[in-house]
Coordinates of C-alpha atoms in Angstrom, one line a residue:
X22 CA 47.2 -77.0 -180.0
X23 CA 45.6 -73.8 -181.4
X24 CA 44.5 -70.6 -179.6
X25 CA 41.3 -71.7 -180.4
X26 CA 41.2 -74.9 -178.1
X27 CA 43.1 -73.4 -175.2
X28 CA 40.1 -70.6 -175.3
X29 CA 37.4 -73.1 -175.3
X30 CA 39.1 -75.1 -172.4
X31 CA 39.2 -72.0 -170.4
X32 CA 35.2 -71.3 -171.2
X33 CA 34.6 -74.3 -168.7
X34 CA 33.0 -73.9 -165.8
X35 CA 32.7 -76.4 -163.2
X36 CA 29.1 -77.4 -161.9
X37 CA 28.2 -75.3 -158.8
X38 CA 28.4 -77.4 -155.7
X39 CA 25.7 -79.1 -154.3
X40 CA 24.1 -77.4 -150.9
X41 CA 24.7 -78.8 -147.8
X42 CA 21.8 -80.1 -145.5
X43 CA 22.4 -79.7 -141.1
X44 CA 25.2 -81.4 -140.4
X45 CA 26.2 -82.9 -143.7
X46 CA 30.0 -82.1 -144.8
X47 CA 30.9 -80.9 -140.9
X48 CA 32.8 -83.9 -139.7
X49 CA 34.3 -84.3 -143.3
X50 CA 33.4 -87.5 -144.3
X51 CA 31.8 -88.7 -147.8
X52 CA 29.4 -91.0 -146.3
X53 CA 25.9 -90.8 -148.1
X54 CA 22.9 -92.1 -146.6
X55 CA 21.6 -95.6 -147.2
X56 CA 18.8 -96.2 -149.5
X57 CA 15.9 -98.9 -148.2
X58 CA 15.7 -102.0 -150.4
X59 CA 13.4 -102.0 -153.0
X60 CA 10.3 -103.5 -152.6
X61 CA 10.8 -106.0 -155.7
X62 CA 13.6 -107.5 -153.8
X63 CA 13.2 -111.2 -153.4
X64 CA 14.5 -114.3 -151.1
X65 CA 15.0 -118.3 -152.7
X66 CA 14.6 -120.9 -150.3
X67 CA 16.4 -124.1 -150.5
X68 CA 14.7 -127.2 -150.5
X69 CA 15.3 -128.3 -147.1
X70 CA 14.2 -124.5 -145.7
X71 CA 11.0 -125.0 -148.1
X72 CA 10.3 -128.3 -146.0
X73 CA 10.9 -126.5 -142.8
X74 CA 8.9 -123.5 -143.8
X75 CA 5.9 -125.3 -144.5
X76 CA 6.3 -127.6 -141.7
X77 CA 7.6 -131.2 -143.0
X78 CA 11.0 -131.1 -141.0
X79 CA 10.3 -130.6 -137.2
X80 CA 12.2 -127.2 -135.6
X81 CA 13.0 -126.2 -132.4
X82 CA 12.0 -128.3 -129.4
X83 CA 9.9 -130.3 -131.6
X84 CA 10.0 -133.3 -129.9
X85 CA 12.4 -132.7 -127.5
X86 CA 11.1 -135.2 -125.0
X87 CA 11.6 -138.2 -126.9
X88 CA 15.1 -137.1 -127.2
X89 CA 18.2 -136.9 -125.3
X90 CA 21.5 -134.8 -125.6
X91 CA 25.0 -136.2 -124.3
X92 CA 28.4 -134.6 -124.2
X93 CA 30.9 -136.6 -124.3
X94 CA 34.9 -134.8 -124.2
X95 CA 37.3 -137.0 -125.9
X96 CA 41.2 -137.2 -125.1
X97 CA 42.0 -134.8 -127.4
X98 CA 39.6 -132.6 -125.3
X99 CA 37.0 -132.3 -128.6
X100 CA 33.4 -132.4 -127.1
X101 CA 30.9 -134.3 -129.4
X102 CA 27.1 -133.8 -128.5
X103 CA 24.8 -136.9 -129.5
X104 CA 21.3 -136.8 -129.6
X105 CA 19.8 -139.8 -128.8
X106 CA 16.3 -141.8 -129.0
X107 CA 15.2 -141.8 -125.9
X108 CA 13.2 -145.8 -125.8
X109 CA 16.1 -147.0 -128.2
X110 CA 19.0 -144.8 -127.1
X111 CA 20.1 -144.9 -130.6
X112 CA 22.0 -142.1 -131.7
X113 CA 19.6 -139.7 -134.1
X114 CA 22.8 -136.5 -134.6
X115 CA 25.9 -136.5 -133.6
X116 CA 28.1 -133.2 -133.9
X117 CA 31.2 -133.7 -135.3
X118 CA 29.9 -136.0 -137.2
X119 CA 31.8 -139.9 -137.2
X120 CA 33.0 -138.7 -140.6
X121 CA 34.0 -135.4 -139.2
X122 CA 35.8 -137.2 -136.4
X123 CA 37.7 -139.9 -138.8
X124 CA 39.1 -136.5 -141.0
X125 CA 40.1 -134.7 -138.5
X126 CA 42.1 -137.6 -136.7
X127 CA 43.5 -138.6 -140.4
X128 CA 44.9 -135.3 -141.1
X129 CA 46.1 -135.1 -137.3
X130 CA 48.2 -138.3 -138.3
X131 CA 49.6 -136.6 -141.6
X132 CA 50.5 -134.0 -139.6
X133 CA 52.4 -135.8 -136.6
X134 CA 54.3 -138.1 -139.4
X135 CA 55.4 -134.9 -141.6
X136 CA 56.3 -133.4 -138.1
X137 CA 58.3 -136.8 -137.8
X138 CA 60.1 -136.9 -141.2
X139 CA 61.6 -133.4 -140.7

């Protein structure tokens, strides 16, 4: 390095800092306000919350007297809700799903036979 450069580094000055507003920089954090979304700013709907939205797929209590709701706890102490027809008392939902039930019980059994083979 030259005299030159070392002079020219010493001719810079930092920016003068930025004034406070009431309150801001007292309790030491950097925390800058939030700005608001911009208006532009858009939401996609699925297909099945398009259908909802413009009222194809019932929501709610929609036609919650027709219905029924049954808790059943199983052995394992799972509870399963079915919601039922009520003039046919078929079975319309079912949380866990049968599906749901029939993984969970087949990965219960891989688990008990690794726990087995140890």
């Amino acid at each position: 390095m030259d005299a030159e450069q070392i002079s020219e580094v010493s001719r810079l000055v930092a920016p003068p800092p930025r004034p406070q507003k009431n309150g801001e920089g007292s309790s030491g954090s950097s925390a800058r306000p939030v700005e608001a979304p911009a208006a532009e700013d858009t939401v996609s709907l699925s297909t099945e919350g398009r259908r909802a939205l413009e009222g194809g797929e019932p929501s709610g209590n929609g036609g919650a007297e027709s219905t029924t709701r049954e808790f059943d706890v199983t052995e394992q102490n799972q509870v399963i809700l079915k919601i039922k027809e009520q003039s046919t008392n078929k079975v319309i939902k079912q949380i866990p799903s049968e599906d749901q039930l029939a993984l969970r019980r087949a990965i219960q059994k891989g688990v008990e036979s690794l726990g087995q083979n140890v």
